[in-house]
Coordinates of C-alpha atoms and ligand atoms in Angstrom, one line a residue:
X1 CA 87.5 142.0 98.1
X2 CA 91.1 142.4 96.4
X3 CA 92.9 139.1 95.8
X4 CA 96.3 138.5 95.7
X5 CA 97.8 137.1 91.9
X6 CA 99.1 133.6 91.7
X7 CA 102.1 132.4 93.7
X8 CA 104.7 132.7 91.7
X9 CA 105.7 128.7 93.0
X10 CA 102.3 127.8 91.2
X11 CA 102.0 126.4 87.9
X12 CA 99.8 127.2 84.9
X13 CA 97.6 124.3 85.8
X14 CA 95.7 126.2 88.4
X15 CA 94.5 129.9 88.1
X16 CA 93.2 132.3 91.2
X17 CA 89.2 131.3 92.0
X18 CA 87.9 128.4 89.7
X19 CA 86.3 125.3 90.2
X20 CA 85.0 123.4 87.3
X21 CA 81.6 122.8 86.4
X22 CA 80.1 121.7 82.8
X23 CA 83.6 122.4 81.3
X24 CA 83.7 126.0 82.7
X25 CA 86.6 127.4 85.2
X26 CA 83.8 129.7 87.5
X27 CA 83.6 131.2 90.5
X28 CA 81.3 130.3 93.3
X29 CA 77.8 131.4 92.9
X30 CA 78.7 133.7 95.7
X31 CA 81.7 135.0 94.8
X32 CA 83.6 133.6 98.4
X33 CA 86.9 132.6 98.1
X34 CA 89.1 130.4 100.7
X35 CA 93.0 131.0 100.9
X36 CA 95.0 128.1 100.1
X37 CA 97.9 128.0 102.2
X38 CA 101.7 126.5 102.3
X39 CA 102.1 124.7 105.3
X40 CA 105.3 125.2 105.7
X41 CA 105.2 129.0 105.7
X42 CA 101.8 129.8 106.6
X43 CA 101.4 132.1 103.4
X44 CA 98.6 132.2 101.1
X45 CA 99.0 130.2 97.7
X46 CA 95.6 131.0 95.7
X47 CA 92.3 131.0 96.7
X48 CA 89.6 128.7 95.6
X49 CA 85.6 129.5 94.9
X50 CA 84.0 128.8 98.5
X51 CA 81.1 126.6 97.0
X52 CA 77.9 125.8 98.6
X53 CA 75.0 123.9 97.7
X54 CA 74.1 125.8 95.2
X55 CA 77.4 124.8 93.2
X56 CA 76.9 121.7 93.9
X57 CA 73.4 121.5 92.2
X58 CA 75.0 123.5 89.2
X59 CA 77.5 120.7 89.2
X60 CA 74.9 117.9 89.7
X61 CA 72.6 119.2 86.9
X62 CA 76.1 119.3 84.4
X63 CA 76.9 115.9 85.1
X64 CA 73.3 115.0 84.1
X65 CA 73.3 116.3 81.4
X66 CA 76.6 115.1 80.4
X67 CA 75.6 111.0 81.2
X68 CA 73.4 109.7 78.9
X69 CA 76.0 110.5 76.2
X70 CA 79.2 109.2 78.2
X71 CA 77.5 106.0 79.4
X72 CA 76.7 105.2 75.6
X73 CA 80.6 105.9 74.6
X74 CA 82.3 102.8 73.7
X75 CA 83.9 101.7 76.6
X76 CA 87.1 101.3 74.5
X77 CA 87.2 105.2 73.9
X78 CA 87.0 105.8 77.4
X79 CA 89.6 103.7 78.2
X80 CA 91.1 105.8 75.6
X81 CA 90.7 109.2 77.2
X82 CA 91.7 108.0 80.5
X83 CA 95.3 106.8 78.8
X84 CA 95.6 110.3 77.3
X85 CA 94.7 111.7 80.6
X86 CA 97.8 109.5 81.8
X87 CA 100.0 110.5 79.5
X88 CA 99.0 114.2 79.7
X89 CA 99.8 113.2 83.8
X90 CA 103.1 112.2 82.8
X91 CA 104.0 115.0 80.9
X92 CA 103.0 117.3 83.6
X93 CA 104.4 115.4 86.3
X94 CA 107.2 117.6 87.7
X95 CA 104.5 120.9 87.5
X96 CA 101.8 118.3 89.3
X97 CA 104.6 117.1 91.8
X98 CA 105.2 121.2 92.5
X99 CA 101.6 121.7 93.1
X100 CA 101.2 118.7 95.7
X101 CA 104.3 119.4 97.5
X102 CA 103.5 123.0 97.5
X103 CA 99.9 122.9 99.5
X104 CA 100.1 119.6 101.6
X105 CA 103.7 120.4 102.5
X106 CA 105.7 117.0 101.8
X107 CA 109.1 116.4 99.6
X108 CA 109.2 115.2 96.7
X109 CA 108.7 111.7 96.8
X110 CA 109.9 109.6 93.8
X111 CA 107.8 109.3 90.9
X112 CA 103.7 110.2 91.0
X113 CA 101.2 107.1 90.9
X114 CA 98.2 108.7 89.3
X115 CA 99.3 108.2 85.8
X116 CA 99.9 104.4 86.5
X117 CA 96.6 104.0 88.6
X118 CA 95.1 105.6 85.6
X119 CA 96.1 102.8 83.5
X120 CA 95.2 100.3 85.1
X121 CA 91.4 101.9 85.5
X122 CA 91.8 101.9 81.9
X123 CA 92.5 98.6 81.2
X124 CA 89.2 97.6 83.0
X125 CA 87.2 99.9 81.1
X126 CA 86.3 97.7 78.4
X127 CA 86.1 94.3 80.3
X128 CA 83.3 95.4 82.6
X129 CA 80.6 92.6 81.9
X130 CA 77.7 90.4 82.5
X131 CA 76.8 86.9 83.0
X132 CA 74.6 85.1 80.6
X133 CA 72.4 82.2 83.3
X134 CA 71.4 79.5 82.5
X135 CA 67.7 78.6 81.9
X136 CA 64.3 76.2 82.5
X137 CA 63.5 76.4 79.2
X138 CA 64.9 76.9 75.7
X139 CA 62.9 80.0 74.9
X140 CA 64.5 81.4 77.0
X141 CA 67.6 84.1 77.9
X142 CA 68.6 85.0 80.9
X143 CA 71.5 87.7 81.2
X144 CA 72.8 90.5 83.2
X145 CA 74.5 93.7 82.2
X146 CA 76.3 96.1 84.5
X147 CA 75.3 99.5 84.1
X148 CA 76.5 102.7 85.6
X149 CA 74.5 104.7 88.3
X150 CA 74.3 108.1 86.8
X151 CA 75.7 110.9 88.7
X152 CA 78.6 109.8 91.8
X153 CA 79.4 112.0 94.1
X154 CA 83.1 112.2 96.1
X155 CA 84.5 113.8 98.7
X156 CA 88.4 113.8 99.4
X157 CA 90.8 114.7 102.1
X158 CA 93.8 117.1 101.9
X159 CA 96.5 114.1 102.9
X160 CA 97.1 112.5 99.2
X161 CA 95.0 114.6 97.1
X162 CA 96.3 113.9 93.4
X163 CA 96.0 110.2 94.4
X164 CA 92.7 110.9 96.6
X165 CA 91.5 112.4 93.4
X166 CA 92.3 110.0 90.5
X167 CA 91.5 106.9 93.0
X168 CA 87.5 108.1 93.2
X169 CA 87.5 109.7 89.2
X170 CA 89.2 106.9 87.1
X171 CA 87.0 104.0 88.3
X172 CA 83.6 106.3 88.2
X173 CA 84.2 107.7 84.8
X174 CA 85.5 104.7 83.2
X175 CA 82.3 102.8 84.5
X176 CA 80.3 105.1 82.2
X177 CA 79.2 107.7 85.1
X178 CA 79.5 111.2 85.5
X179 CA 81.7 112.7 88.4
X180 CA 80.5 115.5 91.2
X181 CA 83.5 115.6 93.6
X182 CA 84.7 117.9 95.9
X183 CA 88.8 118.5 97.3
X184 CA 89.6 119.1 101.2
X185 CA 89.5 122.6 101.7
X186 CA 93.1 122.6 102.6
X187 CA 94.4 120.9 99.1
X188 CA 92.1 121.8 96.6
X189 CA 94.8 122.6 93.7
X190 CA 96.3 119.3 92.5
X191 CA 92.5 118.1 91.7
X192 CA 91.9 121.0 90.0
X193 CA 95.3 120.9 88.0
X194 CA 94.2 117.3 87.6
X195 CA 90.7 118.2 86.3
X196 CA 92.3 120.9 84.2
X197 CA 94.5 117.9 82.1
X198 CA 91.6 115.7 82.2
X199 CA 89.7 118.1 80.1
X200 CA 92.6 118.7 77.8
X201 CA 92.9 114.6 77.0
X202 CA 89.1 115.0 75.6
X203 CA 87.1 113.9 78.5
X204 CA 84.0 116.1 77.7
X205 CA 82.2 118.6 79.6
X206 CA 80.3 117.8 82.6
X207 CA 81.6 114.4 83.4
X208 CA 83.9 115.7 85.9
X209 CA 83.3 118.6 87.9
X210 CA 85.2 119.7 90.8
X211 CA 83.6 121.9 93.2
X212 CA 85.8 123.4 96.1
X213 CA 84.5 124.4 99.8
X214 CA 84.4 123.9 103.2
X215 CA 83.0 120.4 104.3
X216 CA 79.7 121.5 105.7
X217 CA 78.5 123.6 103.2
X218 CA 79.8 121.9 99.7
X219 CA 80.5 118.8 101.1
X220 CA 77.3 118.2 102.8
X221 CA 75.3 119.0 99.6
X222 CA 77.1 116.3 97.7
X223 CA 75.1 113.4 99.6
X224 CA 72.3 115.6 100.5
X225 CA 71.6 115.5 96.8
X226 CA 68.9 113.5 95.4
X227 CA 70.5 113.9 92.0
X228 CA 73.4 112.0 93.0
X229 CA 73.4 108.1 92.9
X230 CA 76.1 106.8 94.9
X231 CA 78.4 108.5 97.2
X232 CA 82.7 107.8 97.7
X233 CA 83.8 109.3 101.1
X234 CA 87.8 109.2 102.6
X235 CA 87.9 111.2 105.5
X236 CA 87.1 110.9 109.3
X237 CA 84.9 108.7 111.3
X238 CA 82.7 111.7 112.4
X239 CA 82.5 112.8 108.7
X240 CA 82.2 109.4 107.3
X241 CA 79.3 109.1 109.7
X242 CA 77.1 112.3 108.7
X243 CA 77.6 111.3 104.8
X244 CA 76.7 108.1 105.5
X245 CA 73.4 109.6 107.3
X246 CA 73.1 111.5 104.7
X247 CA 72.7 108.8 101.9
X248 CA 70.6 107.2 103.7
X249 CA 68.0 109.6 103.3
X250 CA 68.0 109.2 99.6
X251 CA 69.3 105.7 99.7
X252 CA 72.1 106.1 98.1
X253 CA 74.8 103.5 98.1
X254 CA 78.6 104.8 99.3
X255 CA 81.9 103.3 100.0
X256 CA 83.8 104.6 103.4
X257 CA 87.5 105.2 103.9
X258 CA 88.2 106.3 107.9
X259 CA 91.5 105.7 108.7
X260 CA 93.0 103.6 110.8
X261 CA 95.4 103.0 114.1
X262 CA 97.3 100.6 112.0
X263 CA 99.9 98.3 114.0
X264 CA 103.1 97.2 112.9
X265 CA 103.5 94.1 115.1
X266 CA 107.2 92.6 115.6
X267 CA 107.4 89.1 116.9
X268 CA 110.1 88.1 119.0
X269 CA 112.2 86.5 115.8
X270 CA 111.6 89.4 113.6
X271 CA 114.7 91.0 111.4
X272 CA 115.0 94.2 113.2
X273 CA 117.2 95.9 111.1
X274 CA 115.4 95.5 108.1
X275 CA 112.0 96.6 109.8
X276 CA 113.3 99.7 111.4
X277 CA 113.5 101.5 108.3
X278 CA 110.1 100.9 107.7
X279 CA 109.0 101.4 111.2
X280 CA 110.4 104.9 110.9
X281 CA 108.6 105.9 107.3
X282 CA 105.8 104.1 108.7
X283 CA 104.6 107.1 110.4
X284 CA 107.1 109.7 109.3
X285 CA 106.2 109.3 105.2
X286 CA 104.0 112.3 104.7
X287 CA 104.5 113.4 108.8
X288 CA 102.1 110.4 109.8
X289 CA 99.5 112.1 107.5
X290 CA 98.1 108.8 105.8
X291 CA 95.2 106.4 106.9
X292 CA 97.4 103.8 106.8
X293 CA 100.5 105.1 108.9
X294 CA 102.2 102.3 111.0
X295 CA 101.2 104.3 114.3
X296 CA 101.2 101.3 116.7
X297 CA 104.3 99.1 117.6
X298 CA 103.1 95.8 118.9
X299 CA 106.4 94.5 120.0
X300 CA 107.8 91.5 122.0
X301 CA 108.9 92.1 125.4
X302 CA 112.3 90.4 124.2
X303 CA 113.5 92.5 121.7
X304 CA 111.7 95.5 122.8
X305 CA 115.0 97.5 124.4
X306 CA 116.8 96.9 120.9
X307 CA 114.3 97.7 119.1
X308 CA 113.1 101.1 120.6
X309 CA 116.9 102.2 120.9
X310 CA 117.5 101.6 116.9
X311 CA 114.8 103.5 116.5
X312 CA 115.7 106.4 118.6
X313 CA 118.8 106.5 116.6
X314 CA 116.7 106.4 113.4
X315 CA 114.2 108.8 114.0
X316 CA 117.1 111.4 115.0
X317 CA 118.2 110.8 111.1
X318 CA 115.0 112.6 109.9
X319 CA 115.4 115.4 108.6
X320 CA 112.4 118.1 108.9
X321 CA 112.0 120.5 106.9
X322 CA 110.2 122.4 103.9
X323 CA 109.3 120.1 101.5
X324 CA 110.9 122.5 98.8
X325 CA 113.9 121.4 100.2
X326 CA 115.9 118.2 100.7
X327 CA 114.0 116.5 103.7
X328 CA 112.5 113.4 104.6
X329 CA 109.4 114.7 106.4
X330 CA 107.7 118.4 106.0
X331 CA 105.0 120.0 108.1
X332 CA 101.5 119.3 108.7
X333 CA 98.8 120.5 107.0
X334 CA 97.2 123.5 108.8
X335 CA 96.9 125.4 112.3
X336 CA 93.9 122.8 113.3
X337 CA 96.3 120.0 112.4
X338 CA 99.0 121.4 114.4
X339 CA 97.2 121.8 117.4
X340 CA 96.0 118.7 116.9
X341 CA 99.1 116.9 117.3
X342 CA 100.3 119.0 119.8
X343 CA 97.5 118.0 122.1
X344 CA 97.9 114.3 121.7
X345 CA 101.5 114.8 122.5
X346 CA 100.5 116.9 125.7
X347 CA 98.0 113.9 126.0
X348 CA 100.6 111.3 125.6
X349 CA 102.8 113.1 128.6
X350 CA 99.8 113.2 130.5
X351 CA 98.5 109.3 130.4
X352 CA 102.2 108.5 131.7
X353 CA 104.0 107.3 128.3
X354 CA 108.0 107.5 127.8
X355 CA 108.8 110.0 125.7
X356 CA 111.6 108.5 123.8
X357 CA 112.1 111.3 121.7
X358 CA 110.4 114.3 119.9
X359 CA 107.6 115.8 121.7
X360 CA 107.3 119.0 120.4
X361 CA 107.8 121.8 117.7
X362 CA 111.3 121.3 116.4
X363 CA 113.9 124.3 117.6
X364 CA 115.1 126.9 115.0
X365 CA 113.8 129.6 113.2
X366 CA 112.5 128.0 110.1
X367 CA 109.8 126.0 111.5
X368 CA 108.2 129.0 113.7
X369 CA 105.6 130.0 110.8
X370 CA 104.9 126.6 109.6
X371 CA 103.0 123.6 111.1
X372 CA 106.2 121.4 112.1
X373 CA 106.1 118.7 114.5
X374 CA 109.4 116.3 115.6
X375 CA 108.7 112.6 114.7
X376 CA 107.9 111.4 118.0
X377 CA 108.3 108.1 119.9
X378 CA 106.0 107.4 123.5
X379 CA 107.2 104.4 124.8
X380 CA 105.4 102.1 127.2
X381 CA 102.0 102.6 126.0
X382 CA 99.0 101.2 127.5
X383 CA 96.6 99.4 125.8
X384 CA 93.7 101.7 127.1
X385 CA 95.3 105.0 126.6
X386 CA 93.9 107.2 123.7
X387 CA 97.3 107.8 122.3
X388 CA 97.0 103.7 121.7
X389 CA 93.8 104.5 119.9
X390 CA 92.7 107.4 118.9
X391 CA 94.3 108.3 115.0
X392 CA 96.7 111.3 115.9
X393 CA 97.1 111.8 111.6
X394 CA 101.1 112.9 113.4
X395 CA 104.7 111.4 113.4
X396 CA 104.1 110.1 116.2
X397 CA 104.9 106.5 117.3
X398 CA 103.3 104.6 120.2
X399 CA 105.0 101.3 121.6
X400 CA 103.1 99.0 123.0
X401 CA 104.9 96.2 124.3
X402 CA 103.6 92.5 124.8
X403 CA 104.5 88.8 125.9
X404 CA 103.9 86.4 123.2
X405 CA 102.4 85.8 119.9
X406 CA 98.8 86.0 121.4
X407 CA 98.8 88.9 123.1
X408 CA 100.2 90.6 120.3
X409 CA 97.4 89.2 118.2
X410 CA 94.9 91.0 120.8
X411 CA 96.7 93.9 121.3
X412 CA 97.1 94.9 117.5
X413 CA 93.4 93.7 116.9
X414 CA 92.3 95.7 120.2
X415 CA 91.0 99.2 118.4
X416 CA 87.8 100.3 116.6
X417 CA 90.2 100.6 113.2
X418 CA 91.5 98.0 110.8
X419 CA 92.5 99.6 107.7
X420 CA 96.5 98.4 107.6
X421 CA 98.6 95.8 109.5
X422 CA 101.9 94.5 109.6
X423 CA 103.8 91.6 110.9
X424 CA 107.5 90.7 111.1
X425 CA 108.7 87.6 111.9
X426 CA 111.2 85.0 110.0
X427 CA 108.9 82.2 110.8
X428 CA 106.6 81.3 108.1
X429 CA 104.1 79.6 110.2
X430 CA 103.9 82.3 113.2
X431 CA 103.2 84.6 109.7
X432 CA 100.4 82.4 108.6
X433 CA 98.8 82.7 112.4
X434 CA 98.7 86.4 111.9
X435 CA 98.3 87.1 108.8
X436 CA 94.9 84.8 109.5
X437 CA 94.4 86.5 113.1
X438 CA 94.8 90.3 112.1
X439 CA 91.6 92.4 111.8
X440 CA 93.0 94.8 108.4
X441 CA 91.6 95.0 105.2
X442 CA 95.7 94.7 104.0
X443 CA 97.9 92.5 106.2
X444 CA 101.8 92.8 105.3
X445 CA 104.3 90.2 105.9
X446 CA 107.8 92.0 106.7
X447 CA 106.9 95.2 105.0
X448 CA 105.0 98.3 105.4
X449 CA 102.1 98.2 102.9
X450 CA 102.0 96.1 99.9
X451 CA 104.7 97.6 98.1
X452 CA 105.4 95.4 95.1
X453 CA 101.8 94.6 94.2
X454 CA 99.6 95.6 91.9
X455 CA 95.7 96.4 91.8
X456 CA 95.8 95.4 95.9
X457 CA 92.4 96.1 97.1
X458 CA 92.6 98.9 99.9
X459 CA 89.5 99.7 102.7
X460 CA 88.9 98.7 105.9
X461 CA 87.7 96.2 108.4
X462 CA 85.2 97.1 111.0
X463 CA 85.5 101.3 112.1
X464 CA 87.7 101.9 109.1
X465 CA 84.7 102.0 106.7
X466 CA 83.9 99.1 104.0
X467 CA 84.2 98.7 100.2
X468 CA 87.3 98.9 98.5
X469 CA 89.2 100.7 96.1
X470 CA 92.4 100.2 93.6
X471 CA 91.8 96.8 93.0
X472 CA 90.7 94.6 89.8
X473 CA 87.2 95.3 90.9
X474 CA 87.6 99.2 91.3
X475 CA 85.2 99.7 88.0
X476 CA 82.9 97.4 88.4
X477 CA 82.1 98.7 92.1
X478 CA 80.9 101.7 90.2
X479 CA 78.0 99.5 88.4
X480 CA 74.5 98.3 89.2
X481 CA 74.0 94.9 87.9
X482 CA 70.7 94.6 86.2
X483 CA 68.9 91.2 84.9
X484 CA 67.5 90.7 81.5
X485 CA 65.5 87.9 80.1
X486 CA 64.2 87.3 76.9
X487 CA 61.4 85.1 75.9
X488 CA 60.9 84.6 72.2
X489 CA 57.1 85.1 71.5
X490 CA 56.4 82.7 68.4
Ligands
NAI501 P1 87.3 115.5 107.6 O1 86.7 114.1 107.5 O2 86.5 116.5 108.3 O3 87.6 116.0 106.1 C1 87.7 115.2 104.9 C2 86.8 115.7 103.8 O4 85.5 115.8 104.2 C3 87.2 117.2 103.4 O5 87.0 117.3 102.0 C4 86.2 118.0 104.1 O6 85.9 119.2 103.5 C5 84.9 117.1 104.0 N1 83.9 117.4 105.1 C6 84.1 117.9 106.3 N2 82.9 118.0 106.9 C7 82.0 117.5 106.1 C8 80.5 117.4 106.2 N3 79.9 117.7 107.2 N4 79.9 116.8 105.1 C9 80.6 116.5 104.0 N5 81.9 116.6 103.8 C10 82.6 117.1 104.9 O7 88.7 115.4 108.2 P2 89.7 116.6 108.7 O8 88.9 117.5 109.6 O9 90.3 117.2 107.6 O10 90.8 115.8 109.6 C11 90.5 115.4 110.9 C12 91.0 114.0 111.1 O11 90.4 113.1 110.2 C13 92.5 113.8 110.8 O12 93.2 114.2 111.9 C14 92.5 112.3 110.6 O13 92.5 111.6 111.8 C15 91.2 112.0 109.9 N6 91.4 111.9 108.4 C16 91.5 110.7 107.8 C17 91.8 110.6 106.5 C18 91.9 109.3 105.8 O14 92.7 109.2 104.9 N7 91.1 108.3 106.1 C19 92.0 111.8 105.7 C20 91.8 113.0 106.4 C21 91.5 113.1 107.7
MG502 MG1 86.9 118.6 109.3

């Protein structure tokens, strides 16, 4: 097989047909490749090894071997190396940014947050500890130490991958444990330039190893694993389900992250012109490509006419485009993406919504080889339609208005998900009711998110998985608590 050199829009933070295992940049064990693509053009980037299982126990057995001496590094040096790793981040940035915009497709963005989630996974490194109890007796101590599992395993999705990446790493390695994890298929190359500066700070061999491939065959063998002691999954229900089956067979513990159908629920007093700006990067940021896009508007009957007509006018301001270039919102991913999308539009139509606006592939000749989409509005939704509840992962808005305070409550709480949720209102008591009543894992009072905090906990309630990253706790989740006591003999 001949293989095409480097895209010249590639940095030297990735080269053609590596993945990293026990500090080495290999190939597969059987030589495969996949193509990495730009989503905006449909040409090739680079191609990644096409791991299977067998990588995956090459990787395992690395990170074995690797443990025993990272769990018994001072937890300050670790901290240490991630900091480095940080720094190294922020040097990079601009080549890191290139690589991320380059295979998922979206502009640049403002500054990256991996170097400042870093940081704060430092800063916990050190100040993972135990309790001492109390006893029946003076003879006696009674203590617990947290300890890390061994081997983790992790599997990411294409949507945020530098973030995906550090999110699942940083807590896991600065816990003391040794990394196995494994990038989407269709953005496999910021991890890797990731893995390639981690390595570079000093993080030694073996305690992170990145192994790229297709979900079913590298993915699979991550939790199939008995070497590997607890499992990190973000990613689909249907995926999230067969990992979770999959631990179960070797009892392996595993946090869940599925997405969500996340509503952004306007109240009848709500400040409309400060939410539509939101509302509209709610599910345009990234095309709609996040678990936590604002996909559902829950909105009051009353202001529903201004509200969907400012937001007509504000999702014509969009601009689409490459993400090379000055735009607010790139393509999709991939092909299956694409058609994705397109058949929940074609769905949308079908079930009887308004289209408001959007609806299809936009018009002109620089969005025929790529996987564009217009940022869509339907209108008029229905509780019970799938467009209402099924995750589309696509710009694309559905409206669902209501009567009243308490059937918005139902309405936003009436899906399987419950990852995100907004509310806008100017009332601080009707925010309290919500806030109270709202089925999320992250409930945000007139904003999108919980821009302005830091270490918020994010996972979901109910479908959209359990356990919870980025918070204070994000280390210590990657411990086992074990109890000591101590009885003197004489
Ligand atoms: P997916 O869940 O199939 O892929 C996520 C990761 O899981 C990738 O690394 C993939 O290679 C891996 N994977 C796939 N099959 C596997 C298996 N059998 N065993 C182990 N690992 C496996 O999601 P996909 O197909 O990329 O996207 C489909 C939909 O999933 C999206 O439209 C969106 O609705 C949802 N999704 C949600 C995400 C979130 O952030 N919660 C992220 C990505 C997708
Ligand atoms: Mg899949």
């Amino acid at each position: 097989m001949t293989i095409a050199p480097p895209d010249p829009r590639l940095t030297g933070l990735v080269t053609e047909n590596t993945q990293l295992i026990g500090g080495e940049w290999v190939p597969a064990a059987s030589g495969q490749t996949i193509e990495v693509l730009d989503p905006a053009t449909g040409e090739t980037l680079l191609h990644v090894p096409r791991g299977n299982a067998s990588d995956v126990d090459a990787a395992v057995s690395a990170a074995a071997a690797a443990f025993p001496k990272w769990r018994d590094t001072s937890p300050t040096f670790r901290a240490g190396l991630l900091m480095r790793w940080a720094e190294l981040i922020d040097k990079h940035e601009q080549e890191i940014d290139r690589l991320e915009i380059s295979e998922v497709g979206r502009p640049h963005w403002g500054p990256l947050p991996m170097s400042r989630m870093l940081t704060y996974f430092a800063g916990q490194a050190d100040k993972v500890h135990g309790l001492s109890l109390p006893t029946h007796t003076p003879d006696v101590l009674g203590l617990t130490l947290r300890e890390p599992y061994g081997v983790v395993g992790g599997i990411i999705p294409w949507n945020a991958p530098g973030p995906n990446f550090v999110m699942d790493v940083g807590p896991a390695i600065a816990a003391g444990n040794t990394i196995v994890i494994k990038p989407a298929e269709d953005a496999p190359l910021t991890p890797l330039a990731l893995a390639r500066l981690a390595m570079q700070a000093g993080i030694p061999p073996g305690v992170i190893n990145v192994v790229t491939g297709y979900g079913p065959e590298a993915g699979a063998a991550i939790p199939a694993h008995p070497g590997i002691s607890r499992m990190s999954f973000t990613g689909s229900p249907a995926t999230g389900s067969a990992v979770m089956a999959a631990c179960a067979r070797n009892h392996t513990p595993l946090h869940l992250e599925l997405g969500g159908k996340s509503p952004q629920v306007l109240l009848d007093d709500a400040d409309v012109d400060a939410a539509i700006p939101q509302l509209t990067r709610g599910i345009t940021h990234n095309s709609g490509q996040i678990c936590a896009a604002g996909s559902r508007l829950v909105v009051d009957r009353k202001i529903h006419a201004e509200v969907v007509r400012k937001l007509r006018e504000a999702f014509a301001r969009v601009r689409v485009g490459p993400g090379t270039e000055q735009v607010d919102m790139g393509p999709l991913i991939s092909a299956k993406q694409h058609q994705r999308v397109l058949g929940y539009l074609k769905v949308g139509r079908e079930e009887g919504a308004e289209l408001v606006t959007g609806g299809g592939v936009p018009a002109g000749e620089k969005f025929e080889r790529g996987f564009f989409v217009e940022p869509t509005i339907f209108d008029q939704v229905r509780p019970d339609m799938r467009i209402a509840q099924e995750e589309i992962f696509g710009p694309v808005l559905s409206v669902l208005p209501v009567d009243g305070d308490e059937e918005a409550l139902e309405v936003a709480n009436g899906t399987e998900y419950g990852l995100v949720a907004s509310v806008w209102t100017s009332d601080i008591g009707r925010a309290v009711r919500m806030v109270r009543g709202l089925q999320a894992g992250q409930v945000a009072v007139n904003q999108w998110l919980s821009g302005g905090v830091i270490g918020a906990p994010f996972g979901g309630y109910r479908g959209s998985g359990f356990g919870r990253t980025m918070g204070a706790d994000s280390v210590l989740s990657y411990t086992q608590v074990k109890t000591v006591s101590i009885r003197g003999t004489r």
